[in-house]
Short mmCIF file of C-alpha atoms in Angstrom, two decimals:
data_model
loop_
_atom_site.label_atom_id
_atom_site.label_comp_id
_atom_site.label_asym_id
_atom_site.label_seq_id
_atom_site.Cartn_x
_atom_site.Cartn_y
_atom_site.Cartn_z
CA UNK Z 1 100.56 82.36 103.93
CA UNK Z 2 104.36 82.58 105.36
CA UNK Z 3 104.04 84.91 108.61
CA UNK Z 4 108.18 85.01 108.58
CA UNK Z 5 108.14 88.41 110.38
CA UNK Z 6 109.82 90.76 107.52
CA UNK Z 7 110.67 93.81 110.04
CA UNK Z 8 111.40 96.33 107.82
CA UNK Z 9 111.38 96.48 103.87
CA UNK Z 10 112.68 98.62 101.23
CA UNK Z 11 110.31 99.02 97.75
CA UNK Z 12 111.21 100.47 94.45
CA UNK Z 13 109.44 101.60 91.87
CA UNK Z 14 107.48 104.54 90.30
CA UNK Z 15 107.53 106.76 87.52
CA UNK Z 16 104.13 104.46 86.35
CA UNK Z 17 100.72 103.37 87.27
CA UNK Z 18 101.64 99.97 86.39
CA UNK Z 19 104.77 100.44 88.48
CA UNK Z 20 103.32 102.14 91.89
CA UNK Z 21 100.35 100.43 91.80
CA UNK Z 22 101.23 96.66 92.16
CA UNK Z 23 104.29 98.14 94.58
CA UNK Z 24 101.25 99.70 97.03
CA UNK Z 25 99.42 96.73 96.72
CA UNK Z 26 102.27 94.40 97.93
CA UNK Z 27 103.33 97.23 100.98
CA UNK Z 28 99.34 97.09 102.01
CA UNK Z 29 99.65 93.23 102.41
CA UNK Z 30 103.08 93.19 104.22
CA UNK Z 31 101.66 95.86 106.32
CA UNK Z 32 98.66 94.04 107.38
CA UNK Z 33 100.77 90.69 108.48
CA UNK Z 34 103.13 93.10 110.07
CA UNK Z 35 101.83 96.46 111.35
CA UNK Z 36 104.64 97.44 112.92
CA UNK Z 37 107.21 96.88 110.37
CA UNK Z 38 109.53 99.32 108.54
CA UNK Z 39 108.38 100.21 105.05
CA UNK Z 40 110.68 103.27 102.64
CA UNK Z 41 109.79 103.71 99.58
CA UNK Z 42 112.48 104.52 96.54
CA UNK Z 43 110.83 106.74 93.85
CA UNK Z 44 111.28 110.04 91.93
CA UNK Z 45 109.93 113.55 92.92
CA UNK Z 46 107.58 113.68 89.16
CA UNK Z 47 106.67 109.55 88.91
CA UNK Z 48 103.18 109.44 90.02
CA UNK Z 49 104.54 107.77 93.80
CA UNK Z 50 104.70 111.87 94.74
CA UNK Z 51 101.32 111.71 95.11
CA UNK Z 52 100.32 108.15 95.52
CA UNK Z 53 102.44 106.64 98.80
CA UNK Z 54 102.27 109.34 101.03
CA UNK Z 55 98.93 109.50 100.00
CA UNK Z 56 98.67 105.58 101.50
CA UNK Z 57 100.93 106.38 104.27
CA UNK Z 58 104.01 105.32 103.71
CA UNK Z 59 107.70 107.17 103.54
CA UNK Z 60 108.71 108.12 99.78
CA UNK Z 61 112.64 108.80 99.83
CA UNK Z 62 113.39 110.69 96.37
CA UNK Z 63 116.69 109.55 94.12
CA UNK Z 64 117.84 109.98 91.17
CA UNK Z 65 116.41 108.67 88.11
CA UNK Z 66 118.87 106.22 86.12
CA UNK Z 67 117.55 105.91 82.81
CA UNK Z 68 119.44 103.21 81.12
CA UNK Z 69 120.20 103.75 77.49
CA UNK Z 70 119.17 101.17 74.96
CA UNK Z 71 121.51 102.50 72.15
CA UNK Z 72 124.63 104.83 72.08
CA UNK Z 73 124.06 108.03 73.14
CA UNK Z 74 125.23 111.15 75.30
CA UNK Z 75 123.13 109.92 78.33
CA UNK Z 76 125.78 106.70 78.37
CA UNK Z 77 128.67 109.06 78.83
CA UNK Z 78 126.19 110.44 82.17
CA UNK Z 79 125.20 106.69 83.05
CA UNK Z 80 128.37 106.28 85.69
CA UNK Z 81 128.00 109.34 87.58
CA UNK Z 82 124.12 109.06 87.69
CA UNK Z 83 124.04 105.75 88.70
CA UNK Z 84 126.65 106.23 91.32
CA UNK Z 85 125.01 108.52 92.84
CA UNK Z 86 121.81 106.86 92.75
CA UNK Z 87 123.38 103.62 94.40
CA UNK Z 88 124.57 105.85 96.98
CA UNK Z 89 120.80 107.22 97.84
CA UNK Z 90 119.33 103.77 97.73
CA UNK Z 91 122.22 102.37 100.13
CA UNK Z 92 121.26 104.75 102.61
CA UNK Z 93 117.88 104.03 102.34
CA UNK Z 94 118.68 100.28 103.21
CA UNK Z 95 120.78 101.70 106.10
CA UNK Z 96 118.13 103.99 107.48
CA UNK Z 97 115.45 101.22 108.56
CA UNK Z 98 118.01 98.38 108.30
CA UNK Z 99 116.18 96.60 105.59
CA UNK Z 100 115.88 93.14 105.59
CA UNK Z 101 114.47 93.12 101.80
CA UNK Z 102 114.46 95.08 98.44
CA UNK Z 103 111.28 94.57 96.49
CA UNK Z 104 111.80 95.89 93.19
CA UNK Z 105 108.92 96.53 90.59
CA UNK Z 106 111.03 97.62 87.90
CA UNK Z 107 111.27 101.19 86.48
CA UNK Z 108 113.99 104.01 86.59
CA UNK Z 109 114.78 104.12 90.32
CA UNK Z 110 114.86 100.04 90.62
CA UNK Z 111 118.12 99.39 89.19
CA UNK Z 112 120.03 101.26 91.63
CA UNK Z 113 117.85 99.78 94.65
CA UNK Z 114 119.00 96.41 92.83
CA UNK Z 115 122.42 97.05 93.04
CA UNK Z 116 122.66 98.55 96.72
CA UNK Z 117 121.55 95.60 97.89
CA UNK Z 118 123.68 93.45 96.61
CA UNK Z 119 126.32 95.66 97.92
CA UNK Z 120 124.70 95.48 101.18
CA UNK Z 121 123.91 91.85 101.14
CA UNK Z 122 120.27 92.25 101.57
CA UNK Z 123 118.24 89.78 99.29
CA UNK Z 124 115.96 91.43 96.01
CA UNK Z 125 112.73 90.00 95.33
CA UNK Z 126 111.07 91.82 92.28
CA UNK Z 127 108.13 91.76 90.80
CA UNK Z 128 107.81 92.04 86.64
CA UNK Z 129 104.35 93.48 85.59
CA UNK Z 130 104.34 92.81 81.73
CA UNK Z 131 104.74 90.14 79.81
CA UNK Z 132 108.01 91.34 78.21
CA UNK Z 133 110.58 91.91 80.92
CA UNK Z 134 112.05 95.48 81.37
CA UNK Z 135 115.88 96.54 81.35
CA UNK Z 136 115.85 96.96 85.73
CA UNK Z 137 114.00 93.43 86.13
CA UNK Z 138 116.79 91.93 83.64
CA UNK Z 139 119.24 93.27 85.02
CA UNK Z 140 118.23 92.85 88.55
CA UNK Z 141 117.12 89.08 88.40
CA UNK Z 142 120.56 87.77 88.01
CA UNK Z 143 120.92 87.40 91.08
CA UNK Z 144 117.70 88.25 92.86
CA UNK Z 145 116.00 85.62 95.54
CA UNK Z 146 113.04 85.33 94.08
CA UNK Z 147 111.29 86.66 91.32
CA UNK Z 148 107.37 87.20 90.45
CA UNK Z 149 105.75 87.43 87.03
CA UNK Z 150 102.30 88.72 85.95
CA UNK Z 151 102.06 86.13 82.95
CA UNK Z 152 103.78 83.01 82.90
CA UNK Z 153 105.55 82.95 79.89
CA UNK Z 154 107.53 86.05 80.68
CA UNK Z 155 111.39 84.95 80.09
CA UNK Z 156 113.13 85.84 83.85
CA UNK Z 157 115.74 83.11 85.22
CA UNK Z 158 113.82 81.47 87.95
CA UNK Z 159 110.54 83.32 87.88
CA UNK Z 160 107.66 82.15 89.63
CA UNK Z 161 103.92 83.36 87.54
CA UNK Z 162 102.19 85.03 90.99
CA UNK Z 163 99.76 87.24 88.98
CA UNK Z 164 99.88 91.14 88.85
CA UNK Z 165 98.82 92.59 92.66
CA UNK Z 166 95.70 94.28 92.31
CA UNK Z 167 95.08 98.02 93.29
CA UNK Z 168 93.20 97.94 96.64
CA UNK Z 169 89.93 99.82 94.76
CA UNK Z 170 89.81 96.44 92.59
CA UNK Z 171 90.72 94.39 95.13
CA UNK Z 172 87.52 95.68 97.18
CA UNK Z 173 85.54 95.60 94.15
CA UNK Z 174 85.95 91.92 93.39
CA UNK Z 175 85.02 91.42 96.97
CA UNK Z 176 81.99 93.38 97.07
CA UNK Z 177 81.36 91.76 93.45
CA UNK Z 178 81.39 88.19 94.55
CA UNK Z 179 78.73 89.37 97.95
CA UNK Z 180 76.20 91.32 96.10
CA UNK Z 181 76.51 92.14 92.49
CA UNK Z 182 73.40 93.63 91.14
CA UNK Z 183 73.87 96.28 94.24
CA UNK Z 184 77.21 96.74 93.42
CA UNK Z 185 76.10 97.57 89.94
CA UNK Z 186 73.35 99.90 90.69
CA UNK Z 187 75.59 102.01 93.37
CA UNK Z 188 78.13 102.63 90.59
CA UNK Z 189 75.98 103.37 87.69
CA UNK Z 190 74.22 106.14 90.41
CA UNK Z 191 77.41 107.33 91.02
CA UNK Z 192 78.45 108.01 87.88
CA UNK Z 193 74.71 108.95 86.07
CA UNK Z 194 73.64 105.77 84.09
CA UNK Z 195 71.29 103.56 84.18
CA UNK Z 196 72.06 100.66 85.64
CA UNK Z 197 69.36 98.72 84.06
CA UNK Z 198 70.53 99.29 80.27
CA UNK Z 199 73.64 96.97 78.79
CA UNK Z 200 76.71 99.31 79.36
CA UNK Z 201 79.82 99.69 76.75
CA UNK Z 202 83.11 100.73 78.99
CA UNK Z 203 85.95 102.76 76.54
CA UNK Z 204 88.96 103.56 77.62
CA UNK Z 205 92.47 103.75 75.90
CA UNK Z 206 93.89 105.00 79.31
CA UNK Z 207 95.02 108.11 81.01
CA UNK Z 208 96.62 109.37 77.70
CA UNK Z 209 93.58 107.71 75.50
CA UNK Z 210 94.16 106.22 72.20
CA UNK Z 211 93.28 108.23 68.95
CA UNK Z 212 92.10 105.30 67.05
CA UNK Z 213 89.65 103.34 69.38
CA UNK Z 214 88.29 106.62 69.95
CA UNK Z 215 87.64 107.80 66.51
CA UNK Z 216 86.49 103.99 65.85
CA UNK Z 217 83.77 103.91 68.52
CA UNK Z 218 82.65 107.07 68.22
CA UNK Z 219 82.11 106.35 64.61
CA UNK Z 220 79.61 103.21 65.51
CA UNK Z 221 77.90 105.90 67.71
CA UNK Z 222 74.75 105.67 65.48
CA UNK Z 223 75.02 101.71 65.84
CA UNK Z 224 75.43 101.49 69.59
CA UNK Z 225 72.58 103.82 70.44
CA UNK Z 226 69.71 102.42 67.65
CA UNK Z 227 71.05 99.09 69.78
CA UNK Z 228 69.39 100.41 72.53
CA UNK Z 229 73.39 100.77 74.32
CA UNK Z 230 74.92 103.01 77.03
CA UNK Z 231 78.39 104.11 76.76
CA UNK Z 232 80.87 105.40 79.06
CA UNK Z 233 83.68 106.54 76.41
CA UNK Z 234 87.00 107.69 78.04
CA UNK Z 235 89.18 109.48 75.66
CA UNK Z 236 91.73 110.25 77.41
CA UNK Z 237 93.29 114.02 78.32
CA UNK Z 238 92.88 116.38 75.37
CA UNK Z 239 91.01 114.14 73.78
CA UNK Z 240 87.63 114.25 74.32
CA UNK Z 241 86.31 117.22 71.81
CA UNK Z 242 86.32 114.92 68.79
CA UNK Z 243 84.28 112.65 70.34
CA UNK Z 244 82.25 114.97 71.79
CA UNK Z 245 81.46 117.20 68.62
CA UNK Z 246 80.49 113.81 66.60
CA UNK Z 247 78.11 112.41 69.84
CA UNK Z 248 76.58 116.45 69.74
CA UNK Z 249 76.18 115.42 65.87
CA UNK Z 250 73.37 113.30 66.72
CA UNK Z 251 70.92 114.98 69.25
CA UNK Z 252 68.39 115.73 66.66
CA UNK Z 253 67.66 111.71 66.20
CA UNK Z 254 69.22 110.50 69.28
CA UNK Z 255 69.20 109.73 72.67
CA UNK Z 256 73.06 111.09 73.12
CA UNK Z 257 72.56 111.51 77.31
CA UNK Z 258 73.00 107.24 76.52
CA UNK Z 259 76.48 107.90 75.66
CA UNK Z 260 78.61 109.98 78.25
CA UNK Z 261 82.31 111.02 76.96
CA UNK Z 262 84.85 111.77 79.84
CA UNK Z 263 88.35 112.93 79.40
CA UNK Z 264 89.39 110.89 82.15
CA UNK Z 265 87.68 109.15 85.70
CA UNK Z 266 89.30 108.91 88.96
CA UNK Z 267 86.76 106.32 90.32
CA UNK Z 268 87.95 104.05 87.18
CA UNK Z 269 86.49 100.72 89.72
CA UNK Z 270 82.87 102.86 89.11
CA UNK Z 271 82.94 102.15 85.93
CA UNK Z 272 83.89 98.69 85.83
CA UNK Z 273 81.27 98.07 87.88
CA UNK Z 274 78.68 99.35 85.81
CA UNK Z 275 79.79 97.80 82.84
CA UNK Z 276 79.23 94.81 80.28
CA UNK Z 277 81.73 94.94 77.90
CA UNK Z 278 85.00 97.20 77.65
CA UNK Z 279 86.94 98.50 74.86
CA UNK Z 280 90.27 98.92 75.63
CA UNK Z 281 93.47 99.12 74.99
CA UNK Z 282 95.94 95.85 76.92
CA UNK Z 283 98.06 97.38 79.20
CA UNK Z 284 99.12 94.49 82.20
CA UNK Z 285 97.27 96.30 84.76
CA UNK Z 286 93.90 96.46 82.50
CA UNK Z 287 94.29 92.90 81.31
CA UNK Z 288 94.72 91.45 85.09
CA UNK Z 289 92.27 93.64 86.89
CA UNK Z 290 89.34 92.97 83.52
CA UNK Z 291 90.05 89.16 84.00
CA UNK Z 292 90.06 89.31 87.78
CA UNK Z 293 86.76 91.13 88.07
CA UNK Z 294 85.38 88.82 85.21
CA UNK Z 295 85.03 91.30 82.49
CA UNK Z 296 84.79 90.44 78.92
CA UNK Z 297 86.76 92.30 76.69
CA UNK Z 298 87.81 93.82 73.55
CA UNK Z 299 91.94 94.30 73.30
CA UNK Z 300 93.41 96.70 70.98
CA UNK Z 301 97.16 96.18 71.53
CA UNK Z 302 98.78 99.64 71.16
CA UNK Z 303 100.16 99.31 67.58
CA UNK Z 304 103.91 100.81 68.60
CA UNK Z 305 106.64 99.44 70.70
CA UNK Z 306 108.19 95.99 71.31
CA UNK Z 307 104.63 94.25 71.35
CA UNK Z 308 103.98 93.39 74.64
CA UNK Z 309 100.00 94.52 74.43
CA UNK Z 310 99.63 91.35 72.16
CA UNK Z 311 101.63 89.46 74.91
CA UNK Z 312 99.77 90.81 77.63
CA UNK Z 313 96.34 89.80 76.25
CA UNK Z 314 97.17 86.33 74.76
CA UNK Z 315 96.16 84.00 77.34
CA UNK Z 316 92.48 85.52 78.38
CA UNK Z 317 91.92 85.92 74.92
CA UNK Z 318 93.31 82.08 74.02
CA UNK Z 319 91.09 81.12 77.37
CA UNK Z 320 88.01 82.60 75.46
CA UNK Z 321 87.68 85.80 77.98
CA UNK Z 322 88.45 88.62 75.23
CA UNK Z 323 88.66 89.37 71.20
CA UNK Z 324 91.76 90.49 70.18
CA UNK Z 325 91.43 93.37 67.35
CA UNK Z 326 94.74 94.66 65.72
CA UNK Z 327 94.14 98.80 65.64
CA UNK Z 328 94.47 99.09 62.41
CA UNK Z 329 91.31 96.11 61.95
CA UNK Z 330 89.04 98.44 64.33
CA UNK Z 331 87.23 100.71 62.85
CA UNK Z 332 83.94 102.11 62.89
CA UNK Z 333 82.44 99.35 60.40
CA UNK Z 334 83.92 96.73 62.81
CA UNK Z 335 82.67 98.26 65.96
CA UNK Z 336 78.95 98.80 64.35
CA UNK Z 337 79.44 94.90 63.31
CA UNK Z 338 80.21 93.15 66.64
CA UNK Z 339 79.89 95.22 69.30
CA UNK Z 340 75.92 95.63 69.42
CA UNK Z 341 75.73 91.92 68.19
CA UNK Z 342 77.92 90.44 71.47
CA UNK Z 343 76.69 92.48 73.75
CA UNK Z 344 73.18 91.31 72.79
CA UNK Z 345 74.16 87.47 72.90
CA UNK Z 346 73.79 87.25 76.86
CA UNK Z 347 74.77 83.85 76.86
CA UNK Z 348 78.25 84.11 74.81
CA UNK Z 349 79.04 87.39 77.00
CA UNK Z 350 78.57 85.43 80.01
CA UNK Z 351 81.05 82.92 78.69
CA UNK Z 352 83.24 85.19 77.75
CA UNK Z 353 83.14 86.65 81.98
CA UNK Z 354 83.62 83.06 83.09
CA UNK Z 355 86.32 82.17 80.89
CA UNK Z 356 88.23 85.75 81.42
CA UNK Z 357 87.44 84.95 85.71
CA UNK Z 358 89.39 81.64 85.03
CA UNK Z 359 92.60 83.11 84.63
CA UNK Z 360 92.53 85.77 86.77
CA UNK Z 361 94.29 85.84 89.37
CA UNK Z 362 92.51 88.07 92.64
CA UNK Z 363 95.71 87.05 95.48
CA UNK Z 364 98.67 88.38 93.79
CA UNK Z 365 99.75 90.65 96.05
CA UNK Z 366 99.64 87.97 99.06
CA UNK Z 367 102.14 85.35 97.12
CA UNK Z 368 104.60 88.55 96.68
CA UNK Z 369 104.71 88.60 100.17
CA UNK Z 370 105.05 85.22 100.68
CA UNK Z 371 107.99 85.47 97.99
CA UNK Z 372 109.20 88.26 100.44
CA UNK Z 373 108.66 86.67 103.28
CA UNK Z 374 110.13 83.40 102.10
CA UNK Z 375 113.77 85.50 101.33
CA UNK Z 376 113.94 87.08 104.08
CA UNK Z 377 113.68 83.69 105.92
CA UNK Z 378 116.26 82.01 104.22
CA UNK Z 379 119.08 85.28 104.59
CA UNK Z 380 118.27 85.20 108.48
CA UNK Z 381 118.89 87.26 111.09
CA UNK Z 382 120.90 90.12 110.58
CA UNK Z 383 124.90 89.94 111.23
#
């Protein structure tokens, strides 16, 4: 650990889960080296950081969001004037705590904190979640100190793999994992109604769910229950009245109470530490936090976008901790197929939590304060 004394600190990033969380989880560890160091956040006033860091207890100062436009349109004839005035916000940020560092975590308000301090001549360390660098990052690591990675292969000049800084609820629960783990299990499954006793399927597309793994599970619902399974089924908002009508479909000839459908859970560490297996789709932050708690797996990359899900996935699944199923391939036949039979095979399932444990990585947020702390070294005292 480098105890370099930071002093005071600058973070940006927000608008996402997968952006606020990993920037709280770095703030918490520089914090606890340094409790009475200078921490401002950079976010927007409708990313999810409203809420979440004043919430932890630290400063959110609101600017501008600077979208930056992947093809020609009317928002790059806006791009100057928004992102001057962005700049502008962030610089006075740096100037109101006299920041020593930027840590950047990608996202709408990081490419402005990028570029105020290079004006000011304070040095960037960011952080880049998925495996497929965004626009900010890009931009920003040219000429960054020091930059962090989730995955290794992700393509950043210079990038150091640190592993993706866990939310402090996971963090806790690996902890509490490692010192007592059937307790751990029973408390959560009491928490949230199930039996801790019976093998426990975890499905979740997150907070906006995903049509098709819902429709697909829910359609092995027959399957999973004559296979004596219990099944926490997340649908995500809106979502959960499909799932719900075909469960309802079955209380004549089965135990439904065995499978529990939820729009959404705050506790989302209750569940993962009731569970056996989880259904999901790969986001970073799911992929990091399943391996780092052990979990086995079943990826459905999101089908749309620049394919970073398949990316994000590809080494736990190569290391043997998760099956990789292309959304189209699951279906209801498919989930009736393996699901009840690998949850059943003890042994391979507790292969598959050892292998995904392997490459997990459980200090992330400590080496992105040692990447911090390591800049702010080498730029020295303040002129």
């Amino acid at each position: 650990m480098n105890t370099t004394p930071v002093h005071s600190v600058v973070l940006a990033g927000g608008g996402t889960a997968g952006h606020v969380n990993p920037l709280l989880a770095v703030a918490d560890e520089l914090r606890s080296r340094e409790p009475e160091a200078s921490f401002l956040v950079l976010g927007t006033a409708s990313g999810l950081e409203a809420d979440l860091v004043p919430a932890r207890g630290y400063r959110l100062r609101e600017i501008p969001r600077v979208p930056l436009p992947r093809r020609p349109s009317t928002d790059l004839l806006r791009l100057p004037g928004r992102l001057t005035a962005a700049v502008r916000a962030a610089e006075a940020a740096i100037d109101e705590i006299d920041a020593r560092a930027v840590v950047g975590f990608g996202g709408y308000v990081s490419t402005p904190a990028y570029l105020a301090a290079r004006r000011r001549g304070v040095p960037v360390v960011i952080h880049e979640q998925n495996a497929r660098p965004g626009l900010a990052n890009r931009l920003g690591s040219r000429w960054a100190a020091a930059v962090g990675t989730t995955f290794p292969g992700t393509s950043l000049p210079d990038a150091v793999c640190v592993g993706l800084p866990l939310r402090s609820e996971i963090a806790d629960l690996v902890a509490a994992r490692a010192a007592d783990p059937a307790g751990v299990r029973e408390r959560a499954a009491a928490a949230l109604g199930l039996d801790p006793h019976l093998p426990t399927v975890l499905v979740t597309g997150g907070s906006s769910g995903a049509l098709n793994v819902n429709r697909a599970v829910a359609g092995a619902a027959v399957e999973l229950l004559d296979a004596g399974l219990q099944v926490l089924h997340l649908t995500g908002r809106g979502k959960a009245d499909e799932v719900r009508g075909v469960v309802a479909g079955l209380a004549g000839t089965h135990d439904v109470g065995r499978y529990q459908v939820l729009e959404y859970l705050a506790e989302m560490h209750q569940a993962l530490a009731a569970c056996d297996l989880v259904v999901a789709r790969s986001g970073a932050g799911t992929v990091c936090e399943l391996a780092a708690l052990g979990l086995p797996a079943v990826y459905v990359p999101l089908p749309i976008g620049n394919g970073e899900q398949r990316l994000n996935a590809s080494g736990v699944v190569e290391a043997g901790g998760g099956l990789l199923v292309d959304d189209a391939d699951l279906t209801a036949g498919w989930v009736a197929r393996q699901v009840p039979a690998l949850v059943a095979d003890g042994p391979r399932l507790a292969q598959m939590g050892a292998a995904a444990a392997s490459v997990g990585v459980r200090d992330a947020a400590a080496r992105v304060a040692d990447l911090v702390a390591d800049a702010v070294g080498a730029a020295g005292a303040p002129s």
